[in-house]
Amino acid sequence: MEGMAGQKSSLGWAVNIAAFLLVLLWTIPTLGLFVSSFRDRDQIAQSGWWQSFSGSEQTGFVRSGTEGALQDGVWVIEGSVTADGEQLVAWGTSAREPGAHAPGDTVEIDEGIDITVADDGSYRMVSDTEFDMRRGERIFVTTSSPPSFTTDNYSRVLSATGLGRAFMNTMTVTIPATVIPIMIAAFAAYALAWMQFPGRALLTAAVVGLLVVPLQVALIPLLRMHNEMGIGKGYLGIWLAHTGFGLPLAVYLLRNYMVGLPREIIESARVDGATDFQIFRRIILPLSFPALASFAIFQFLWVWNDLLVATVFLGNTREQLVMTGLLRELMGSRGGEWEILATSAFISIAVPLAVFFAMQKYLVRGLLAGSVKGG
Amino acid sequence: MELFWLAISTIAIGVFGCVAWFWGSNWVLDRILPAKGPNAGDNIRRANQIRPWLFLGPAIVFLGMYLVYPVFDSLWRSLFNSNGTRFVGADNYAWLLSDGKFRESMLNNMLWLLFVPAASTAFGLLAAQLTDRIRWGNIGKSLIFMPMAISFVGAGVIWKFIYEYRASGEAQIGLLNWIVTQMGAEPQIWLSLPFWNNFFLMIVLVWIQTGFAMVILSAALRGIPEETVEAAILDGASPLQVFFKIKVPQIMGTIAVVWTTITIVVLKVFDIVFVMTNGQWGTQVLANLMYDWMFRGTPDYGRGSAIAIVLMILVTPIMVWNIWNARKEVR
């Protein structure tokens, strides 16, 4: 944007602020989930996650003890109205005015009975005569607790909801479903890019066409085909299905990349007597690493995040659920328990996010190879 | 642990099987038609005719079995009754036209088709233009691009939390209702708000797809020849004019690609609706309707297939357009 140098200073601030707002808008939803996964159930229900950094105020009451002790000629009951980590803000003795008094005040609640609640939350009830109460006196307190976060949700979710099992299932589905199509597609892409045979243009066009075929079309026929072949529902079926569904993109991306490799290298290898198999293995495959990586990431993210193929081809029992399936089930059965939902969701998106941030370069490269050329 | 070994051995078998096939079939071919001896020339020519098909073989088998055959099988099956025992002709399609839920889905899909690609492309363009001009642009890009990596189900949880509703007077824990109540309005149950709830679902997909649009459009914007922009500035064009009259027309082709790619995603949208409303409150879409007919108590494969074929017909224009462009490029 050197050409814009003149406007840069005046527009600079506006652009920075606008960009910041946009980024904020796109980040906040995920951040909310992330923060909530570290708050306990009560905190989530009592205040929005955006208020969790400033601490929260609660109002409630505690009952004093009933047995006084004789000290220096007066009867005294002592105790504390706050729990560890809480700070007393205000207190009172009636439900109508729960915050009527400041910490340190002394108030007469009954004839001859005084009560003092100190800053640290300790109270002291003093009476000239022996206490005669069946139930303790109610002391209303408003306390503030500092921002507090916990990892309890994670240990709870991992042990109780079956997420550990689902995590393994997702892994089991994803890795073979990522590796196998790459092998098959690389050979096909090489043939489409560098071998001469009738029907090559037609096949290339067919691959481009198959890129957009909706999965929905394939569900019913494939389910029946798998049943007839005796594969039924299971890992083999889902691996095969993901391989089939991922192939068009794989072949397309790899072919586009391989076509761009320098012709001279391949021609001179041919002249030197290398067979196609040798050219593929020694020259094309190593040079195509970026494209292979791009596709591997696409396929990994797509399979890991998929819900539809997994529900149809793997089944819905607890032992078979992948993480997206489990998350969906939790949304139904634990709809209001946000601490569980937020934590489970975050665990399920942690791996793709890590892959995304680590391999972003290849992802972007793959996207560009896949789309810009088409225009 | 058992699962782990199953997965490892499958990878091993799969990879080994692939290598064995490609290496083995090539080896066999070289044995049958050796590139030496009296018929060397002839053999090489014939081997070169066969070899591409060895390379392509597995891919063609998979593509044929898992994508081409299902299209025709679905078409065929859509002419049968629920369990495929009786030929019913076009009955399933006639039923579609008369079914209220189907019409609702079509209408909603059209809404999605208008809104999501337009909004994603517009936001993507804005994000590309903004992040290309600031120093921390790459970090900004990463963060806007990030939702790409999140599953639709995960995004569903994230956004359902934002739309969470608590009765008026209680502490609002959903961000949207909190903002609304801070401004003095009543909290709403967004996901069952007639008509507008569709948009609350669409926003989720826009949130996911904007990063994709941004990445592609940003590359296209950077590819614009500097001279055209400079010439416009010398002629006194304002930044807005430069953007809309010089830059946008030059990346129209890329915008079209982004638009159609997102259109395809939109047509197939399933997970978001499935997990957030499951098509209740007037938010049904085709893909979810199809799933519904396929997995209800007594599945109706005829009607399910008919809906799938409708989806297939809807993507066909884009398919043809893509092939047209690709062939132009090959030539």
XYZ file of C-alpha atoms in Angstrom:
706
model
C 0.000 0.000 0.000
C 2.933 2.325 -0.601
C 0.802 4.205 -3.093
C -1.453 5.191 -0.237
C 1.364 6.759 1.761
C -0.369 10.118 1.761
C -3.464 8.783 3.462
C -1.646 6.430 5.738
C -1.312 8.673 8.773
C -4.885 9.917 8.736
C -6.408 6.530 7.973
C -3.949 4.543 10.055
C -5.799 4.844 13.318
C -9.175 4.172 11.786
C -7.876 1.065 10.027
C -6.223 -0.231 13.180
C -9.337 0.265 15.267
C -11.644 -1.232 12.660
C -9.384 -4.246 12.251
C -9.177 -4.649 16.010
C -12.964 -4.604 16.369
C -13.358 -7.151 13.597
C -10.783 -9.486 15.123
C -12.409 -9.050 18.536
C -15.821 -9.904 17.108
C -14.413 -13.074 15.584
C -12.488 -14.137 18.682
C -14.994 -13.438 21.449
C -17.290 -16.423 20.830
C -14.450 -18.912 21.235
C -12.975 -16.974 24.124
C -16.311 -17.145 25.958
C -16.344 -20.892 25.718
C -12.715 -21.132 26.756
C -13.175 -18.961 29.841
C -16.382 -20.742 30.807
C -14.686 -24.107 30.740
C -12.573 -22.915 33.695
C -15.489 -21.706 35.812
C -17.499 -23.909 38.090
C -21.166 -24.617 37.655
C -22.452 -21.988 40.093
C -20.276 -19.255 38.696
C -21.503 -19.947 35.170
C -25.115 -19.808 36.288
C -24.689 -16.642 38.339
C -22.857 -14.321 35.991
C -21.715 -13.961 32.429
C -18.205 -15.161 31.628
C -17.159 -11.612 30.754
C -17.749 -10.670 34.391
C -15.576 -13.479 35.681
C -12.411 -11.387 35.633
C -13.766 -8.781 38.036
C -14.920 -11.082 40.842
C -18.502 -11.634 41.847
C -20.783 -10.522 44.684
C -23.157 -12.850 46.417
C -25.805 -12.216 49.033
C -26.963 -14.864 51.437
C -27.356 -15.479 55.114
C -25.737 -17.577 57.801
C -27.151 -18.557 61.157
C -25.252 -17.804 64.258
C -24.623 -20.409 66.892
C -27.077 -20.779 69.781
C -24.840 -21.576 72.732
C -23.222 -18.605 74.399
C -20.122 -18.695 76.514
C -19.584 -16.614 79.625
C -16.747 -14.149 79.171
C -15.991 -11.359 81.624
C -19.529 -11.376 82.951
C -21.349 -11.257 79.600
C -22.612 -14.017 77.352
C -20.889 -14.191 74.001
C -21.381 -16.146 70.737
C -18.587 -15.910 68.205
C -18.088 -17.242 64.715
C -17.532 -16.240 61.145
C -19.949 -15.364 58.334
C -17.535 -15.633 55.430
C -15.779 -18.547 53.845
C -12.157 -18.618 52.810
C -11.291 -16.161 50.083
C -14.473 -14.138 50.446
C -14.459 -10.492 51.336
C -17.303 -9.013 53.414
C -18.945 -6.077 51.662
C -22.006 -5.415 53.812
C -24.254 -7.145 56.273
C -27.654 -6.852 57.882
C -30.061 -8.549 60.215
C -33.306 -8.462 58.262
C -34.242 -9.936 54.908
C -35.636 -6.587 53.829
C -32.324 -4.808 54.240
C -29.643 -7.472 53.854
C -26.928 -4.897 53.309
C -27.915 -2.274 55.859
C -24.664 -2.210 57.828
C -21.033 -1.804 56.983
C -18.366 -4.174 58.294
C -17.336 -3.173 61.810
C -20.728 -1.730 62.812
C -22.385 -2.718 66.052
C -26.154 -3.128 66.037
C -28.694 -3.942 68.705
C -30.902 -6.756 67.464
C -32.930 -7.434 70.560
C -33.200 -6.046 74.014
C -29.797 -6.408 75.538
C -28.247 -8.224 72.606
C -25.630 -6.499 70.432
C -23.982 -7.898 67.365
C -20.798 -6.810 65.675
C -19.540 -8.136 62.355
C -15.930 -7.217 61.732
C -14.070 -6.654 58.455
C -12.666 -10.161 58.431
C -16.169 -11.657 58.638
C -16.047 -12.681 62.269
C -19.084 -11.809 64.299
C -19.558 -11.371 68.017
C -22.960 -11.439 69.697
C -22.998 -10.098 73.221
C -25.815 -10.407 75.739
C -26.149 -9.537 79.428
C -28.249 -12.631 80.050
C -27.870 -16.183 78.880
C -28.957 -16.771 75.277
C -32.276 -18.504 74.854
C -32.656 -19.261 71.148
C -33.972 -22.364 69.495
C -32.457 -21.364 66.178
C -29.499 -19.159 65.478
C -29.902 -15.526 64.577
C -29.901 -14.885 60.831
C -27.077 -12.663 59.666
C -27.400 -11.515 56.069
C -24.096 -10.964 54.337
C -22.999 -9.607 51.010
C -19.608 -10.987 50.107
C -17.370 -10.602 47.105
C -15.089 -13.343 45.954
C -12.013 -12.707 43.803
C -11.958 -14.073 40.248
C -11.400 -17.774 40.562
C -10.864 -20.405 37.926
C -10.696 -24.134 38.211
C -9.642 -27.092 36.121
C -12.123 -29.372 37.875
C -14.397 -29.401 34.828
C -11.672 -30.992 32.757
C -10.934 -33.814 35.139
C -14.648 -34.371 35.629
C -15.496 -34.417 31.939
C -12.593 -36.658 31.004
C -13.501 -39.260 33.593
C -17.281 -39.166 33.538
C -18.785 -38.337 30.174
C -17.007 -40.853 27.997
C -14.998 -38.145 26.309
C -11.773 -40.095 26.670
C -13.261 -42.972 24.762
C -14.700 -40.620 22.139
C -11.298 -39.004 21.750
C -9.749 -42.397 20.993
C -12.544 -43.185 18.554
C -12.004 -39.921 16.720
C -8.269 -40.621 16.503
C -8.959 -44.092 15.207
C -11.238 -42.732 12.523
C -9.089 -39.772 11.546
C -5.578 -41.062 11.074
C -6.181 -43.867 8.582
C -8.807 -41.751 6.831
C -6.136 -39.094 6.320
C -3.220 -41.300 5.295
C -4.868 -43.693 2.846
C -6.415 -41.190 0.405
C -3.072 -39.400 0.092
C -1.388 -42.506 -1.284
C -4.121 -43.266 -3.757
C -4.520 -39.668 -4.860
C -0.806 -39.024 -5.368
C -0.493 -41.756 -7.994
C -3.692 -40.688 -9.746
C -2.616 -37.045 -9.716
C 0.716 -37.947 -11.269
C -1.003 -39.851 -14.052
C -3.357 -36.943 -14.720
C -0.537 -34.414 -14.675
C 2.332 -36.133 -16.498
C 1.220 -39.224 -18.386
C -0.237 -39.251 -21.867
C -3.338 -41.308 -22.405
C -6.708 -40.892 -24.102
C -9.449 -39.593 -21.798
C -7.110 -37.610 -19.586
C -8.953 -34.311 -20.018
C -12.269 -36.037 -19.402
C -11.056 -37.634 -16.190
C -9.644 -34.332 -14.956
C -12.980 -32.679 -15.636
C -14.766 -35.508 -13.834
C -12.618 -34.970 -10.741
C -13.468 -31.264 -10.771
C -17.148 -32.158 -11.086
C -17.037 -34.679 -8.261
C -15.579 -32.021 -5.942
C -19.028 -30.578 -5.336
C -21.188 -33.712 -5.163
C -23.178 -33.413 -1.925
C -22.408 -36.156 0.583
C -26.105 -36.561 1.224
C -26.498 -38.253 -2.146
C -24.070 -40.962 -1.125
C -25.431 -41.844 2.306
C -28.295 -44.199 1.528
C -26.665 -46.067 -1.381
C -23.381 -46.541 0.486
C -25.041 -47.689 3.670
C -26.850 -50.365 1.684
C -23.746 -51.250 -0.275
C -21.751 -51.674 2.934
C -24.466 -53.857 4.389
C -24.550 -56.035 1.302
C -20.767 -56.332 1.236
C -20.845 -57.370 4.884
C -18.868 -54.360 6.121
C -21.880 -52.976 7.956
C -21.304 -50.155 10.393
C -17.797 -49.894 11.718
C -14.344 -48.477 11.308
C -13.641 -50.137 7.978
C -16.780 -48.605 6.509
C -16.014 -45.120 7.720
C -12.393 -45.288 6.541
C -13.506 -46.325 3.087
C -16.218 -43.654 3.012
C -13.855 -40.871 4.056
C -11.298 -42.076 1.535
C -13.879 -41.906 -1.242
C -15.203 -38.510 -0.187
C -11.750 -36.997 0.249
C -10.297 -38.233 -3.034
C -11.641 -35.574 -5.437
C -10.053 -32.753 -3.454
C -6.853 -34.755 -2.997
C -6.484 -35.584 -6.686
C -7.429 -32.058 -7.702
C -5.007 -30.315 -5.341
C -2.124 -32.660 -6.086
C -2.669 -32.576 -9.842
C -2.722 -28.768 -9.848
C 0.502 -28.762 -7.906
C 2.287 -31.438 -9.930
C 1.378 -29.787 -13.235
C 3.318 -26.757 -12.062
C 6.544 -28.695 -11.445
C 9.299 -27.885 -13.971
C 8.943 -29.939 -17.130
C 12.709 -30.142 -17.719
C 13.384 -32.251 -14.628
C 10.832 -34.860 -15.611
C 11.772 -34.891 -19.298
C 15.468 -35.302 -18.575
C 14.743 -38.120 -16.152
C 12.734 -39.833 -18.904
C 15.598 -39.385 -21.332
C 17.921 -40.960 -18.778
C 15.712 -44.016 -18.848
C 13.798 -43.612 -15.598
C 10.457 -45.366 -15.523
C 7.298 -43.536 -14.502
C 7.359 -45.339 -11.202
C 10.881 -44.132 -10.485
C 10.104 -40.576 -11.582
C 7.102 -40.546 -9.305
C 8.909 -41.885 -6.287
C 12.245 -40.104 -6.622
C 11.229 -36.743 -8.101
C 7.527 -35.986 -7.947
C 6.763 -37.206 -4.447
C 9.530 -35.284 -2.642
C 8.847 -32.119 -4.643
C 5.127 -32.309 -3.924
C 5.546 -32.293 -0.173
C 3.832 -28.900 0.344
C 0.751 -30.023 -1.573
C 0.680 -33.358 0.265
C 0.862 -31.484 3.565
C -1.922 -29.129 2.500
C -4.250 -31.943 1.664
C -3.331 -33.904 4.782
C -4.382 -30.929 6.911
C -7.622 -30.432 5.025
C -8.536 -34.062 5.320
C -7.504 -34.231 8.955
C -9.631 -31.220 9.898
C -12.541 -32.400 7.808
C -12.579 -35.941 9.195
C -11.943 -34.844 12.765
C -14.765 -32.299 12.614
C -17.200 -34.440 10.679
C -20.463 -35.441 12.278
C -22.599 -36.681 9.405
C -20.379 -39.436 8.015
C -19.572 -40.666 11.510
C -23.221 -40.873 12.589
C -24.232 -42.700 9.440
C -21.331 -45.099 9.014
C -20.166 -45.717 12.563
C -23.301 -45.795 14.659
C -24.527 -44.072 17.784
C -23.833 -46.283 20.759
C -21.651 -44.955 23.535
C -18.705 -47.100 22.476
C -18.897 -45.894 18.876
C -19.412 -42.168 19.331
C -16.769 -39.826 18.003
C -16.267 -36.512 19.728
C -18.601 -34.498 17.538
C -21.275 -37.134 18.067
C -20.746 -37.156 21.813
C -20.865 -33.373 21.910
C -24.168 -33.437 20.083
C -25.523 -35.992 22.499
C -24.399 -33.888 25.454
C -26.156 -30.874 23.968
C -29.349 -32.877 24.144
C -28.940 -34.628 27.483
C -26.964 -31.986 29.402
C -28.333 -28.944 27.596
C -28.231 -26.634 30.610
C -24.940 -27.819 32.090
C -22.701 -25.341 30.420
C -19.635 -26.284 32.433
C -19.762 -29.763 30.880
C -20.657 -28.571 27.395
C -18.032 -25.842 27.311
C -15.299 -28.148 28.553
C -16.187 -31.008 26.227
C -16.455 -28.663 23.269
C -13.100 -27.169 24.062
C -11.424 -30.543 24.345
C -12.904 -31.558 21.016
C -11.668 -28.433 19.231
C -8.259 -28.318 20.915
C -6.545 -30.759 18.552
C -7.800 -29.172 15.313
C -6.889 -25.749 16.682
C -3.372 -26.918 17.501
C -2.988 -28.426 14.036
C -4.396 -25.254 12.540
C -1.978 -22.913 14.269
C 1.017 -25.180 13.707
C 0.372 -25.835 10.019
C -1.451 -22.688 8.934
C 1.088 -21.997 6.197
C 0.248 -25.215 4.362
C -3.467 -24.739 4.870
C -3.377 -21.306 3.254
C -1.219 -22.602 0.433
C -3.643 -25.432 -0.234
C -6.626 -23.101 -0.230
C -4.959 -20.825 -2.736
C -3.987 -23.710 -5.005
C -7.510 -25.063 -4.836
C -9.439 -21.903 -5.508
C -7.618 -19.086 -7.201
C -6.676 -21.127 -10.222
C -10.286 -22.013 -10.867
C -11.065 -18.335 -11.463
C -5.583 -49.679 23.562
C -7.072 -52.358 21.369
C -8.468 -49.559 19.200
C -5.070 -47.986 18.950
C -3.543 -51.169 17.557
C -6.478 -51.595 15.216
C -5.850 -48.117 13.833
C -2.105 -48.636 13.561
C -2.497 -51.958 11.814
C -5.061 -50.490 9.432
C -2.684 -47.720 8.483
C 0.047 -50.282 7.990
C -2.188 -52.553 5.921
C -3.604 -49.627 3.963
C -0.245 -48.085 3.203
C 1.373 -51.424 2.530
C -1.544 -52.441 0.334
C -1.261 -49.255 -1.704
C 2.484 -49.581 -2.130
C 2.122 -53.256 -2.968
C -0.473 -52.510 -5.596
C 1.417 -49.686 -7.305
C 4.819 -51.299 -7.083
C 3.576 -54.821 -7.788
C 1.405 -53.949 -10.761
C 4.227 -51.953 -12.321
C 6.621 -54.824 -11.755
C 4.202 -57.284 -13.369
C 3.714 -54.944 -16.305
C 7.471 -54.667 -16.822
C 7.774 -58.457 -16.745
C 4.989 -59.087 -19.236
C 6.070 -56.332 -21.595
C 9.836 -56.021 -21.067
C 11.480 -52.901 -22.485
C 14.149 -54.962 -24.185
C 14.449 -57.893 -26.551
C 13.031 -58.177 -30.055
C 9.707 -56.444 -29.398
C 11.140 -53.662 -27.176
C 9.612 -50.783 -29.124
C 6.214 -52.378 -29.310
C 6.322 -53.400 -25.643
C 7.220 -49.920 -24.431
C 4.381 -48.422 -26.419
C 1.870 -50.940 -25.102
C 3.146 -50.650 -21.529
C 2.825 -46.894 -21.726
C -0.798 -47.307 -22.726
C -1.551 -49.525 -19.755
C 0.529 -47.872 -17.042
C -1.623 -44.758 -16.515
C -4.543 -47.002 -15.662
C -2.482 -48.806 -13.030
C -1.731 -45.446 -11.428
C -5.318 -44.300 -11.728
C -6.950 -47.618 -10.898
C -7.603 -47.341 -7.141
C -8.708 -43.720 -7.428
C -11.141 -44.536 -10.207
C -12.551 -47.478 -8.273
C -13.071 -45.336 -5.154
C -14.503 -42.361 -7.014
C -16.780 -44.627 -8.983
C -18.017 -46.611 -6.006
C -18.285 -43.807 -3.478
C -19.389 -40.830 -5.558
C -20.546 -41.679 -9.082
C -22.511 -44.842 -8.431
C -24.373 -43.339 -5.418
C -25.691 -40.474 -7.545
C -27.362 -42.884 -9.942
C -28.389 -45.257 -7.202
C -30.052 -42.399 -5.297
C -31.832 -41.319 -8.453
C -33.078 -44.861 -9.005
C -34.033 -45.365 -5.382
C -35.979 -42.110 -5.290
C -38.474 -43.732 -7.643
C -39.282 -46.441 -5.075
C -41.334 -46.557 -1.892
C -39.954 -46.253 1.625
C -38.164 -49.615 1.815
C -37.405 -49.965 -1.863
C -39.861 -52.787 -2.622
C -42.354 -51.050 -4.891
C -41.775 -48.790 -7.879
C -43.727 -45.580 -7.354
C -42.544 -43.404 -10.252
C -42.469 -39.711 -9.454
C -44.666 -40.069 -6.357
C -41.868 -39.090 -3.981
C -41.249 -35.905 -5.939
C -44.961 -35.111 -6.044
C -45.011 -35.630 -2.282
C -42.068 -33.252 -1.905
C -43.923 -30.466 -3.675
C -46.936 -30.860 -1.416
C -44.984 -31.228 1.836
C -44.920 -28.187 4.094
C -41.582 -29.066 5.678
C -39.955 -29.459 2.266
C -41.210 -26.069 1.113
C -39.983 -24.558 4.355
C -36.567 -26.177 3.791
C -36.343 -24.933 0.217
C -37.254 -21.430 1.317
C -34.730 -21.513 4.149
C -32.034 -22.894 1.868
C -32.674 -19.987 -0.488
C -32.323 -17.567 2.445
C -29.048 -19.241 3.402
C -27.889 -19.072 -0.215
C -28.545 -15.346 -0.385
C -27.208 -14.369 2.996
C -24.214 -16.572 3.869
C -22.096 -16.255 0.696
C -22.841 -12.526 0.477
C -22.036 -11.822 4.116
C -18.962 -14.091 4.208
C -17.537 -12.580 1.039
C -18.238 -9.025 2.195
C -16.699 -9.586 5.633
C -13.826 -11.511 4.041
C -13.126 -8.627 1.684
C -13.288 -6.146 4.540
C -11.015 -8.287 6.706
C -8.536 -8.766 3.860
C -8.423 -5.066 3.096
C -8.007 -4.099 6.760
C -5.459 -6.723 7.783
C -3.313 -6.122 4.716
C -2.743 -2.554 5.853
C -1.690 -2.971 9.464
C 1.456 -4.196 11.136
C -0.189 -6.932 13.193
C -2.158 -8.059 10.151
C -0.900 -11.634 10.197
C -2.018 -12.221 13.770
C -5.365 -10.661 12.938
C -5.706 -12.906 9.907
C -4.911 -16.007 11.965
C -7.587 -15.162 14.498
C -10.275 -14.467 11.909
C -9.259 -17.621 10.050
C -9.323 -19.747 13.216
C -13.028 -20.733 13.194
C -12.215 -22.711 10.014
C -10.609 -25.317 12.258
C -13.599 -25.610 14.577
C -16.197 -28.248 13.866
C -19.728 -27.171 13.058
C -20.826 -28.952 16.216
C -18.241 -27.097 18.279
C -19.347 -23.852 16.655
C -22.914 -24.820 17.507
C -22.015 -25.084 21.196
C -20.075 -21.824 21.073
C -22.932 -19.880 19.543
C -25.676 -21.533 21.525
C -23.880 -20.226 24.588
C -23.984 -16.735 23.093
C -27.718 -17.048 22.386
C -28.451 -18.554 25.830
C -31.637 -17.214 27.367
C -32.523 -16.564 31.004
C -35.846 -15.134 32.110
C -35.994 -11.378 32.417
C -34.631 -10.281 35.794
C -32.209 -13.188 36.178
C -28.535 -12.753 35.432
C -28.106 -13.187 31.668
C -25.238 -15.558 30.910
C -25.682 -15.386 27.129
C -23.661 -12.525 25.683
C -26.346 -11.423 23.227
C -29.136 -11.274 25.798
C -26.828 -9.516 28.227
C -26.127 -6.794 25.659
C -29.827 -6.546 24.863
C -30.815 -6.212 28.517
C -28.044 -3.692 29.149
C -29.668 -1.559 26.473
C -32.953 -1.829 28.321
C -34.779 -4.331 26.089
C -36.327 -7.655 27.005
C -34.206 -10.810 26.616
C -35.287 -13.067 23.743
C -35.191 -16.787 23.051
C -33.291 -16.142 19.850
C -33.348 -19.647 18.430
C -37.134 -19.887 18.439
C -37.808 -16.380 17.208
C -39.810 -16.961 14.012
C -37.994 -16.176 10.765
C -35.080 -14.361 12.413
C -33.834 -17.546 14.075
C -32.664 -18.601 10.609
C -30.303 -15.681 10.611
C -28.962 -16.580 14.031
C -27.997 -19.954 12.567
C -26.569 -18.394 9.411
C -24.322 -16.120 11.483
C -22.538 -19.249 12.722
C -21.634 -20.271 9.190
C -20.646 -16.724 8.240
C -18.368 -16.721 11.271
C -16.721 -19.921 10.026
C -16.475 -19.049 6.325
C -15.266 -15.457 6.534
C -11.701 -16.578 7.196
C -11.696 -18.675 4.050
C -12.966 -15.742 1.979
C -10.415 -13.445 3.587
C -7.425 -15.675 2.838
C -8.289 -16.085 -0.827
C -9.348 -12.489 -1.421
C -6.305 -11.151 0.377
C -4.042 -13.087 -1.989
C -6.023 -11.773 -4.950
C -5.815 -8.184 -3.686
C -2.065 -8.471 -3.325
C -1.871 -9.735 -6.905
C -3.381 -6.545 -8.315
C -0.792 -4.621 -10.370
C 0.472 -1.684 -8.342
C 0.387 0.632 -11.384
C -3.388 0.512 -11.723
C -3.826 1.651 -8.142
C -1.162 4.332 -8.425
C -2.628 5.685 -11.639
C -6.036 5.966 -9.998
C -4.579 7.806 -7.010
C -2.715 10.221 -9.296
C -6.017 10.863 -11.035
C -7.420 11.915 -7.675
C -9.490 8.856 -6.761
C -10.525 8.588 -3.120
C -9.589 5.430 -1.188
C -13.181 4.194 -1.483
C -13.186 4.769 -5.218
C -9.855 2.990 -5.546
C -11.284 0.049 -3.670
C -14.616 -0.296 -5.443
C -13.735 0.920 -8.928
C -10.155 -0.297 -9.338
C -9.526 -3.215 -7.003
C -12.857 -5.035 -6.787
C -13.391 -5.252 -10.574
C -9.921 -6.763 -10.966
C -10.602 -9.570 -8.488
C -14.136 -10.308 -9.706
C -13.043 -13.771 -10.891
C -11.733 -14.668 -7.448
C -14.843 -13.271 -5.775
C -16.906 -15.560 -7.990
C -14.826 -18.559 -6.952
C -15.179 -17.701 -3.259
C -18.894 -17.124 -3.681
C -19.519 -20.452 -5.424
C -17.334 -22.401 -2.983
C -19.298 -21.023 -0.044
C -22.544 -21.657 -1.920
C -21.661 -25.343 -2.074
C -20.927 -25.395 1.657
C -24.254 -23.684 2.309
C -26.249 -26.150 0.229
C -24.792 -29.004 2.233
C -25.185 -27.316 5.615
C -26.355 -29.869 8.101
C -24.512 -29.975 11.409
C -25.288 -26.424 12.474
C -29.041 -26.801 12.080
C -28.955 -30.357 13.386
C -27.304 -29.492 16.693
C -28.742 -26.046 17.338
C -32.444 -26.389 16.504
C -32.793 -29.725 14.673
C -35.072 -27.954 12.225
C -37.604 -26.868 14.813
C -39.210 -23.413 14.917
C -39.147 -23.044 11.156
C -35.414 -23.543 10.615
C -35.431 -26.787 8.632
C -33.004 -27.111 5.713
C -32.738 -29.743 2.977
C -29.746 -31.662 4.299
C -31.296 -31.985 7.746
C -34.685 -32.896 6.293
C -33.001 -35.664 4.324
C -31.266 -36.946 7.445
C -34.587 -36.814 9.231
C -36.301 -39.070 6.688
C -33.354 -41.412 6.622
C -33.109 -41.931 10.381
C -36.607 -41.644 11.750
C -38.186 -44.662 13.437
C -39.126 -46.275 10.131
C -36.706 -44.802 7.617
C -38.112 -43.721 4.286
C -35.289 -44.246 1.807
C -37.447 -43.238 -1.159
C -38.223 -39.789 0.173
C -34.719 -39.379 1.604
C -33.216 -40.158 -1.795
C -35.593 -37.753 -3.500
C -34.431 -34.941 -1.209
C -30.797 -35.884 -1.869
C -31.440 -35.696 -5.598
C -32.934 -32.222 -5.164
C -29.677 -31.202 -3.476
C -27.720 -32.757 -6.329
C -29.766 -30.787 -8.863
C -29.116 -27.576 -6.941
C -25.321 -28.021 -7.083
C -25.297 -29.053 -10.741
C -25.081 -25.522 -12.213
C -22.021 -24.837 -10.087
C -20.538 -28.170 -11.048
C -20.928 -27.359 -14.733
C -19.480 -23.878 -14.225
C -16.472 -25.307 -12.377
C -15.787 -27.883 -15.067
C -16.117 -25.205 -17.738
C -13.526 -23.047 -16.003
C -11.187 -25.946 -15.346
C -11.247 -27.062 -18.982
C -10.536 -23.529 -20.140
C -7.497 -23.556 -17.898
C -6.266 -26.956 -19.076
C -6.275 -25.814 -22.701
